[in-house]
Short mmCIF file of C-alpha atoms in Angstrom, two decimals:
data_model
loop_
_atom_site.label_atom_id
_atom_site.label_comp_id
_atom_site.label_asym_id
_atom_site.label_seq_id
_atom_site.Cartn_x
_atom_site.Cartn_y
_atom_site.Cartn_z
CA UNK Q 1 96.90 143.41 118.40
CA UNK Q 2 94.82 140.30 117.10
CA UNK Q 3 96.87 137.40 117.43
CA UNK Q 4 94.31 135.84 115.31
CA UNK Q 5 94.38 137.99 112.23
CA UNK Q 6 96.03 137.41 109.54
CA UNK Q 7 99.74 138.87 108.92
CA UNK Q 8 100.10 137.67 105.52
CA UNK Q 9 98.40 139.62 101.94
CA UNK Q 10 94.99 138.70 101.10
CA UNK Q 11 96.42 137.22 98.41
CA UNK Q 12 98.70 135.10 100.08
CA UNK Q 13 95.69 133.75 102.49
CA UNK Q 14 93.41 133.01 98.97
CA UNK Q 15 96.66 130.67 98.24
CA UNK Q 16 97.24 129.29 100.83
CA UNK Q 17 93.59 127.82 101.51
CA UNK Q 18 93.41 126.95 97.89
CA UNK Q 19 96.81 124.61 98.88
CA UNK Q 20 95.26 123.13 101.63
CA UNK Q 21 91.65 122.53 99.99
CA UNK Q 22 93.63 120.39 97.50
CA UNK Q 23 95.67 118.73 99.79
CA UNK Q 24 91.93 117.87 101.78
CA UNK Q 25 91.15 116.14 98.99
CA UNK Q 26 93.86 114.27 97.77
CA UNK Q 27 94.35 113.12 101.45
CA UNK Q 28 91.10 112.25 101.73
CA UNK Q 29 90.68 110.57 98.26
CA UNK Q 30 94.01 108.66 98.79
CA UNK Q 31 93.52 107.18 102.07
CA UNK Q 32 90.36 106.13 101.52
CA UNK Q 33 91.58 104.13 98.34
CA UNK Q 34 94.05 102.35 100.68
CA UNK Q 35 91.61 101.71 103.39
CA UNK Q 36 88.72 100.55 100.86
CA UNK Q 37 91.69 98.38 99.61
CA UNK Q 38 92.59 97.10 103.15
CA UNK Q 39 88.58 96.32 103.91
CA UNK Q 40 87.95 94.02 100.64
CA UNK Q 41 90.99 92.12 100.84
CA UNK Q 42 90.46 91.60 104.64
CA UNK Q 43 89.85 87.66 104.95
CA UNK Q 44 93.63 87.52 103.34
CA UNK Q 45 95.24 90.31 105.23
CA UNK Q 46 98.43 89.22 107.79
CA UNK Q 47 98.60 90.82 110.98
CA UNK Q 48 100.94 93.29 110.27
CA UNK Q 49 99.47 94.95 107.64
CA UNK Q 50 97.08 96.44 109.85
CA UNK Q 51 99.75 99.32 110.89
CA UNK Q 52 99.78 100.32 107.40
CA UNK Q 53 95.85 100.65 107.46
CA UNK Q 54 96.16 102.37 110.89
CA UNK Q 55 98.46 105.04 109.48
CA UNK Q 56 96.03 105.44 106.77
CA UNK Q 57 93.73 106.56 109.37
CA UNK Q 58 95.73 109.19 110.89
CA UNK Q 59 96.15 110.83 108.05
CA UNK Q 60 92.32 110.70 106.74
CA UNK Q 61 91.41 111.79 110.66
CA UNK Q 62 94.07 114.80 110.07
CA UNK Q 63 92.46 115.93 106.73
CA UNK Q 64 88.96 115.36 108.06
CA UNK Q 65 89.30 116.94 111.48
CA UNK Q 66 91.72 119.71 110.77
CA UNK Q 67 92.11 121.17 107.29
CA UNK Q 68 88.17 122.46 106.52
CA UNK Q 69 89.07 124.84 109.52
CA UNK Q 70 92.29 125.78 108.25
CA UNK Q 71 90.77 126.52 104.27
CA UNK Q 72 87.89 128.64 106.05
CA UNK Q 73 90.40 130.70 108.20
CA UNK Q 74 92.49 131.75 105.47
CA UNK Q 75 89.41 132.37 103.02
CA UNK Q 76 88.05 134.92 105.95
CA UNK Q 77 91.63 136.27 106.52
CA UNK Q 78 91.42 135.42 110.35
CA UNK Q 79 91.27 132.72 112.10
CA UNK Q 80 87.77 131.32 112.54
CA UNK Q 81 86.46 130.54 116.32
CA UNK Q 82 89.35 131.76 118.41
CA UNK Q 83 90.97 130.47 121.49
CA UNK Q 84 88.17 127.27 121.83
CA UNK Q 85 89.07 126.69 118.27
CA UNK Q 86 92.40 127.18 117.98
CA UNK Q 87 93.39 124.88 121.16
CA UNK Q 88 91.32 122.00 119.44
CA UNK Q 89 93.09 122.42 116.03
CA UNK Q 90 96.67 122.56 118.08
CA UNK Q 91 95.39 119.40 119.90
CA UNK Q 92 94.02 117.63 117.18
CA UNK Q 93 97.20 118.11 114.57
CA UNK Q 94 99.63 116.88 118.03
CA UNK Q 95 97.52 113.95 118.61
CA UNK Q 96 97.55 112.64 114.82
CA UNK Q 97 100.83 113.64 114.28
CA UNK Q 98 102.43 111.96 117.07
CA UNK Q 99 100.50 108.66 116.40
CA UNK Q 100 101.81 109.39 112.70
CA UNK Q 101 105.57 109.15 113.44
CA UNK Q 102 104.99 106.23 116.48
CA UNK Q 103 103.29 104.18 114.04
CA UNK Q 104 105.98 104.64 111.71
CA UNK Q 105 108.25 103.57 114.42
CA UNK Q 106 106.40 100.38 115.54
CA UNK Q 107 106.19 99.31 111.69
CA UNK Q 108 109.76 99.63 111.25
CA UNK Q 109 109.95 97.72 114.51
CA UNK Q 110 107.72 94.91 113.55
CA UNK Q 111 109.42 94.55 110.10
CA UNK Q 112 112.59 94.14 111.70
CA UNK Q 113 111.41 91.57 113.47
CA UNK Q 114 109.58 89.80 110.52
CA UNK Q 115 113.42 89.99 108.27
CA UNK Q 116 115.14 88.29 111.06
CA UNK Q 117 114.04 85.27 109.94
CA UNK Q 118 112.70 84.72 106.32
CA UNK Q 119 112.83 81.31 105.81
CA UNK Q 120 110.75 80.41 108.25
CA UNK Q 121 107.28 80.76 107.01
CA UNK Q 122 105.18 81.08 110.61
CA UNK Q 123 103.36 84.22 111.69
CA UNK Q 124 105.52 86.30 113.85
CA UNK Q 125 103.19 88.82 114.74
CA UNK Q 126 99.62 88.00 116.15
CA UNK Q 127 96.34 89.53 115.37
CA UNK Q 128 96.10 90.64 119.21
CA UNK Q 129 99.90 91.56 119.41
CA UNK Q 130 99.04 94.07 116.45
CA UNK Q 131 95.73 95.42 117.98
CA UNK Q 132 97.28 95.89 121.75
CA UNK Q 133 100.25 97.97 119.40
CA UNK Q 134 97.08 100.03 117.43
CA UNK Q 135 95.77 101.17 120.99
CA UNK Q 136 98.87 101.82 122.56
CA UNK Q 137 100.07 103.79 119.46
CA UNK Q 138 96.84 105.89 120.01
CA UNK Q 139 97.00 106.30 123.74
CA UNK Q 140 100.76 107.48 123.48
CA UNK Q 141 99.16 109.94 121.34
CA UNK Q 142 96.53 110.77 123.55
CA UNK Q 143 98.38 111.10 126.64
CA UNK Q 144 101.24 113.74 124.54
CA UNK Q 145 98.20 115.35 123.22
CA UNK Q 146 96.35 116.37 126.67
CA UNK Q 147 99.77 117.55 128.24
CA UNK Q 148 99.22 121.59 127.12
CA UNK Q 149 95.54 121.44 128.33
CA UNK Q 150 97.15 119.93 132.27
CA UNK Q 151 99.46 122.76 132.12
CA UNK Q 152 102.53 121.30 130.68
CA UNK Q 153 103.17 123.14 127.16
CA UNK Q 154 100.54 125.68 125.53
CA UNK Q 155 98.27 125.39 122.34
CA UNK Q 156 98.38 128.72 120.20
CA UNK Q 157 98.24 130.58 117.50
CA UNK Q 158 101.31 130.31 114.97
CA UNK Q 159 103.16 133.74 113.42
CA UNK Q 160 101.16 134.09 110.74
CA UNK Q 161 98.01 134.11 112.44
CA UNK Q 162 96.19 131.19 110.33
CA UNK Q 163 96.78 128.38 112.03
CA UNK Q 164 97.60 126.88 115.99
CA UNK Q 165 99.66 124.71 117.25
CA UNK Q 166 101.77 124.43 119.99
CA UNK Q 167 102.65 127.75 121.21
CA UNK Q 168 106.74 127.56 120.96
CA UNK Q 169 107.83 131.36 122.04
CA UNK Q 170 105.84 131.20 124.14
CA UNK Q 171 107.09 127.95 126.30
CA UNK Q 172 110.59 129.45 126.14
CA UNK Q 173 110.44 129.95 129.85
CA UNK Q 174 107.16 128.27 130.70
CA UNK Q 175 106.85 124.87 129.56
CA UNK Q 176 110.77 124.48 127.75
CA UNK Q 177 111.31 120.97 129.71
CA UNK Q 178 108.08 120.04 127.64
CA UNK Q 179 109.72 121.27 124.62
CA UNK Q 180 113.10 119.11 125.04
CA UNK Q 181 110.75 116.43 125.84
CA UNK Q 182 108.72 116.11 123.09
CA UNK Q 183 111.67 116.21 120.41
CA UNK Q 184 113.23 113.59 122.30
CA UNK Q 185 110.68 110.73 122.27
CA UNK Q 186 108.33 111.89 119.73
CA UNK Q 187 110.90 112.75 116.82
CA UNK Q 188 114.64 112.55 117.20
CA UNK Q 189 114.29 109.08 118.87
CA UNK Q 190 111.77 107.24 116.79
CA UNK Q 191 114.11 108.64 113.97
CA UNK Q 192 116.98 106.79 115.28
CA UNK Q 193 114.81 103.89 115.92
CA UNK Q 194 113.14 103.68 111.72
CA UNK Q 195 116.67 104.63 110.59
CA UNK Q 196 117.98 101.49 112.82
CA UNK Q 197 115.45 99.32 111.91
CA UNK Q 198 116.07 99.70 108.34
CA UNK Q 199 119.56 99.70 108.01
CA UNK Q 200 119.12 96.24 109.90
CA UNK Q 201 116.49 95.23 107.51
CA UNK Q 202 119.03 96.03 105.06
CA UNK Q 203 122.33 94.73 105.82
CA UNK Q 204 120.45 91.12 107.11
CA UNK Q 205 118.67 91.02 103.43
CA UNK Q 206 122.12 91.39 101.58
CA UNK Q 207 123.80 88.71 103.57
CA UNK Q 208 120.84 86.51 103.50
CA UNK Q 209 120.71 86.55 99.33
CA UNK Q 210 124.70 86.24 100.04
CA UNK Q 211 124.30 82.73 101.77
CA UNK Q 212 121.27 81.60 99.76
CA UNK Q 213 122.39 82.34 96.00
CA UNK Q 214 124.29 78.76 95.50
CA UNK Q 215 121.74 76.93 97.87
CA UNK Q 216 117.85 77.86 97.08
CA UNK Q 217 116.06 79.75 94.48
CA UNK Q 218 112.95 80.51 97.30
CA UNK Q 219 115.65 82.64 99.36
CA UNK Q 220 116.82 84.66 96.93
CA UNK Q 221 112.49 85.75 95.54
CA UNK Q 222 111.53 86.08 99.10
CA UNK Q 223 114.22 88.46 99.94
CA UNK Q 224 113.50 90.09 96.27
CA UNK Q 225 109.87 91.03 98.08
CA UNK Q 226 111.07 91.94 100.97
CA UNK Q 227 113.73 94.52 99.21
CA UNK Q 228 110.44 96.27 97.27
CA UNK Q 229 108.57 96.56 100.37
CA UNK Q 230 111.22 98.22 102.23
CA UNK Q 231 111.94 100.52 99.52
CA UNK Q 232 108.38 101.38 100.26
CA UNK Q 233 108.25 101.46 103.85
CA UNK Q 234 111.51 103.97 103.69
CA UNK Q 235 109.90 106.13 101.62
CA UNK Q 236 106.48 106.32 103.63
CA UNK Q 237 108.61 106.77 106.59
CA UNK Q 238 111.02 109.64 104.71
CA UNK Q 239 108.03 111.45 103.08
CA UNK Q 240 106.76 111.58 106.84
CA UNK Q 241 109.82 112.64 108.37
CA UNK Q 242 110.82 114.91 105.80
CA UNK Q 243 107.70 117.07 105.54
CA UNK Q 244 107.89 117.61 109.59
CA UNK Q 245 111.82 118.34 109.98
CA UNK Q 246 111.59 122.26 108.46
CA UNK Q 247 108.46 122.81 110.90
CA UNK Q 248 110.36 120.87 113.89
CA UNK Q 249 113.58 123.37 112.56
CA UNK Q 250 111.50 126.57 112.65
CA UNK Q 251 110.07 125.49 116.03
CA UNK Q 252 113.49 124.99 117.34
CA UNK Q 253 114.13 128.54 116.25
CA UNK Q 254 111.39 130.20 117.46
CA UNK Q 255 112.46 128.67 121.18
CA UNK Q 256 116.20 129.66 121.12
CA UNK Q 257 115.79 132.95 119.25
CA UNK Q 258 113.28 135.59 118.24
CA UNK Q 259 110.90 134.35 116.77
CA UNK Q 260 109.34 138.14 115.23
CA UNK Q 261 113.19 137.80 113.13
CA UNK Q 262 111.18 134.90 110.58
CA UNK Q 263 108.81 137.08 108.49
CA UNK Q 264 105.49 135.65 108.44
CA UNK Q 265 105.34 134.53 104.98
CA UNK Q 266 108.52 132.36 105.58
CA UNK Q 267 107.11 130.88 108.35
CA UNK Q 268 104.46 129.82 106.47
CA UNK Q 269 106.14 127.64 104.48
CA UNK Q 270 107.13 124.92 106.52
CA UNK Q 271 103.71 124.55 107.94
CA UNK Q 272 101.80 124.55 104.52
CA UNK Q 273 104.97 121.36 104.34
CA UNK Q 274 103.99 119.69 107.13
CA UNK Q 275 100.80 119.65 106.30
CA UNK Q 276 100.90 117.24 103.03
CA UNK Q 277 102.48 114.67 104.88
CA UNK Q 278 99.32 113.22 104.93
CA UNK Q 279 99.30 112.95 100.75
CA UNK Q 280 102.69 110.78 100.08
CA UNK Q 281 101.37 107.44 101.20
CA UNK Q 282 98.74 106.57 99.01
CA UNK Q 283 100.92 108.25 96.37
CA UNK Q 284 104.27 106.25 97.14
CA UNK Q 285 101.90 102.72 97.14
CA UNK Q 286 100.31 103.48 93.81
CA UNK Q 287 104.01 104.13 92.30
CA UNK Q 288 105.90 101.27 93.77
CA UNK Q 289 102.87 98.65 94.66
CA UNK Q 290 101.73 97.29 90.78
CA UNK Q 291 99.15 95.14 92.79
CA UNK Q 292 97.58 98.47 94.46
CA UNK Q 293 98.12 100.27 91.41
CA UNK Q 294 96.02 97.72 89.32
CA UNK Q 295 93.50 97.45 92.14
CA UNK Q 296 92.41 101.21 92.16
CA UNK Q 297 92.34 100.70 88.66
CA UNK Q 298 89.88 97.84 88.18
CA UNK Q 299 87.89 99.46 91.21
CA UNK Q 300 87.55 102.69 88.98
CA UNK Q 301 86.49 100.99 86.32
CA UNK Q 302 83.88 98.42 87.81
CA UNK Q 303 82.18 101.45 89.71
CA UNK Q 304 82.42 103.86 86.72
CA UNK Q 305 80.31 100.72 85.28
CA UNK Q 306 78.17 101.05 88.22
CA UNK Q 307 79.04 97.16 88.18
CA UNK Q 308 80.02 95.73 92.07
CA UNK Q 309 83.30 96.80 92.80
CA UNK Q 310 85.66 94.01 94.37
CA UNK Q 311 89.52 93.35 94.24
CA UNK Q 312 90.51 90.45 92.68
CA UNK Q 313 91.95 87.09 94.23
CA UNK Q 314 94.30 86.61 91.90
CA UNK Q 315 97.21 84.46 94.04
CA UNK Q 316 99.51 86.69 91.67
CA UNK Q 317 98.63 89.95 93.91
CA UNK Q 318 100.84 91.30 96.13
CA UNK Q 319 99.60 93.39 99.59
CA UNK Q 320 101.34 97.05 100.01
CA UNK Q 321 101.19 96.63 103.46
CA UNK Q 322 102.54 93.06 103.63
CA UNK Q 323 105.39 92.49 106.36
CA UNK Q 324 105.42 89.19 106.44
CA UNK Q 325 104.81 86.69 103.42
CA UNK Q 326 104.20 82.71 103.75
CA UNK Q 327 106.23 81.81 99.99
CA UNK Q 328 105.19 78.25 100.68
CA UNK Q 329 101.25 78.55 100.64
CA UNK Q 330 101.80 80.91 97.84
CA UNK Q 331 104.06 77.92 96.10
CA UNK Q 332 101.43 75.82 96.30
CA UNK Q 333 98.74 77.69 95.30
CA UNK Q 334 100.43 78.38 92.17
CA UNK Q 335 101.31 74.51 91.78
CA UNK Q 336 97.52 73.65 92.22
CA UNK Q 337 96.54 76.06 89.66
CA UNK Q 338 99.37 75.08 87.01
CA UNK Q 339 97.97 71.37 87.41
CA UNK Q 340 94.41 72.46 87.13
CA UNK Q 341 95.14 74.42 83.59
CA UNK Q 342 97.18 71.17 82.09
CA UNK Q 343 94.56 68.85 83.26
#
């Protein structure tokens, strides 16, 4: 029997590609938006916002690197290349899914850290703290990533026959210490860790307003900004989680029981899921962020006029990606351009 032919209708594999060709594009087109955004707003980015760019850039590499292969396998009903192929599609949707959910964790981390203190308007983070946690979030990666090619776990081919990634009936005796591992400290921990985080972020921003309402009127907006981007951040960080706990579910199952008992076309399903984690971000900024909202918009329309595109200065906008916020250069600003417009 192939194990790289196709177990699911013709009709079935014309779908499925035509799912993933979209979701290739609206990855593609989304996370570029937010990286363009990131590059021409640069000279006033804080430190921490460049985790939000750098998960930006797993997703793009997982839609660039991955899903072409994926469309053109279920367009030819089999899977395109075979075992050379399939090991670096396994590989490559590990590595960027890995530094996908630790860069989720080291954001909700860092923004922790930023809400234990809001009154105090210094950087927290440095540039080179934030870098050395961008190259150890792609090493970690890395290192999970190479495991199945040194002989602990297996890359293969997945039920249906259209896609690879790590072979999980098949490490039910060889490789099942790699299994437990890998939920451990790549999902169910970091889970804990963002759910932590936030609930922390959460309970310290109520009692902050609490103490500050009779006291301050800076308090109470600065924890008003911090409130809208952690409804953002949980949502990046659910839409992530979310999409990968039916795969990780089906995984599970396939270790601890038969895994011919899931008929192909339900095992599908979670996969094609997984897959358009990589979609929700740019989606969830330009529903909740009205300063990234109105910045793709302008950008459309000054390149539509073939005019320069740029983002405006406006000390009004406000970063998706922000962490960390100094309210009193942003006071002043605004003071020094109210006194400019009445003189």
């Amino acid at each position: 029997m192939d194990m790289y032919a196709s177990t699911l209708s013709p009709a079935l594999d014309i779908g499925a590609g035509c799912y993933l060709l979209v979701i290739a594009v609206l990855s593609i087109v989304g996370n570029l938006l937010v990286i363009a955004m990131a590059v021409k707003r640069s000279s006033r980015m804080k430190p921490p916002e460049l985790l939000s760019v750098n998960l930006a850039v797993t997703d793009l590499g997982a839609a660039i690197s991955m899903y072409p292969l994926a469309v053109a396998s279920a367009w030819n009903h089999h899977w395109i290349g075979g075992d050379v192929t399939c090991t670096y599609y396994g590989l490559a949707g590990f590595f960027f899914g890995v530094a996908s959910i630790m860069n989720l964790t080291i954001m909700a981390i860092v923004r922790f850290t930023v809400s234990l203190n809001l009154q105090c308007p210094r950087e927290k983070i440095s540039w080179k703290m934030v870098k050395m946690l961008c190259l150890w979030i792609w090493l970690y990666a890395l290192v999970w990533a190479l495991f199945p090619l040194l002989g602990w776990g297996r890359y293969g081919p997945e039920p249906f026959g259209l896609s690879c990634s790590l072979a999980w009936a098949q490490m039910k005796n060889e490789g099942f210490s790699f299994v437990i591992s890998m939920f451990s400290f790549n999902l169910v921990t970091p889970s804990v860790v963002i759910m932590c985080c936030y609930f922390g972020i959460a309970i310290n921003l109520y009692f902050t307003y609490k103490r500050s309402m009779n006291n301050s009127k800076r308090i109470p907006n600065i924890v008003k900004l911090h409130r809208r981007l952690l409804v953002i951040a949980v949502l990046v960080s659910i839409g992530f989680i979310g999409c990968w706990a039916p795969y990780g579910l089906v995984s599970l199952w396939s270790i601890f029981r038969d895994s011919s008992t899931i008929p192909p076309e339900v095992s599908l399903l979670p996969c094609m899921f997984a897959k358009s984690s990589s979609v929700y971000n740019p989606l969830i900024y330009y529903m909740f962020s009205e300063s990234f909202k109105r910045e793709v918009k302008q950008m459309r329309w000054q390149c539509l006029r073939s005019n320069p595109c740029h983002v405006s200065n406006s000390i009004n906008d406000n970063s998706i990606y922000m962490v960390s916020m100094d309210m009193k250069h942003k006071a002043e600003a605004r003071s020094t351009l109210q006194g400019s417009q009445s003189q």
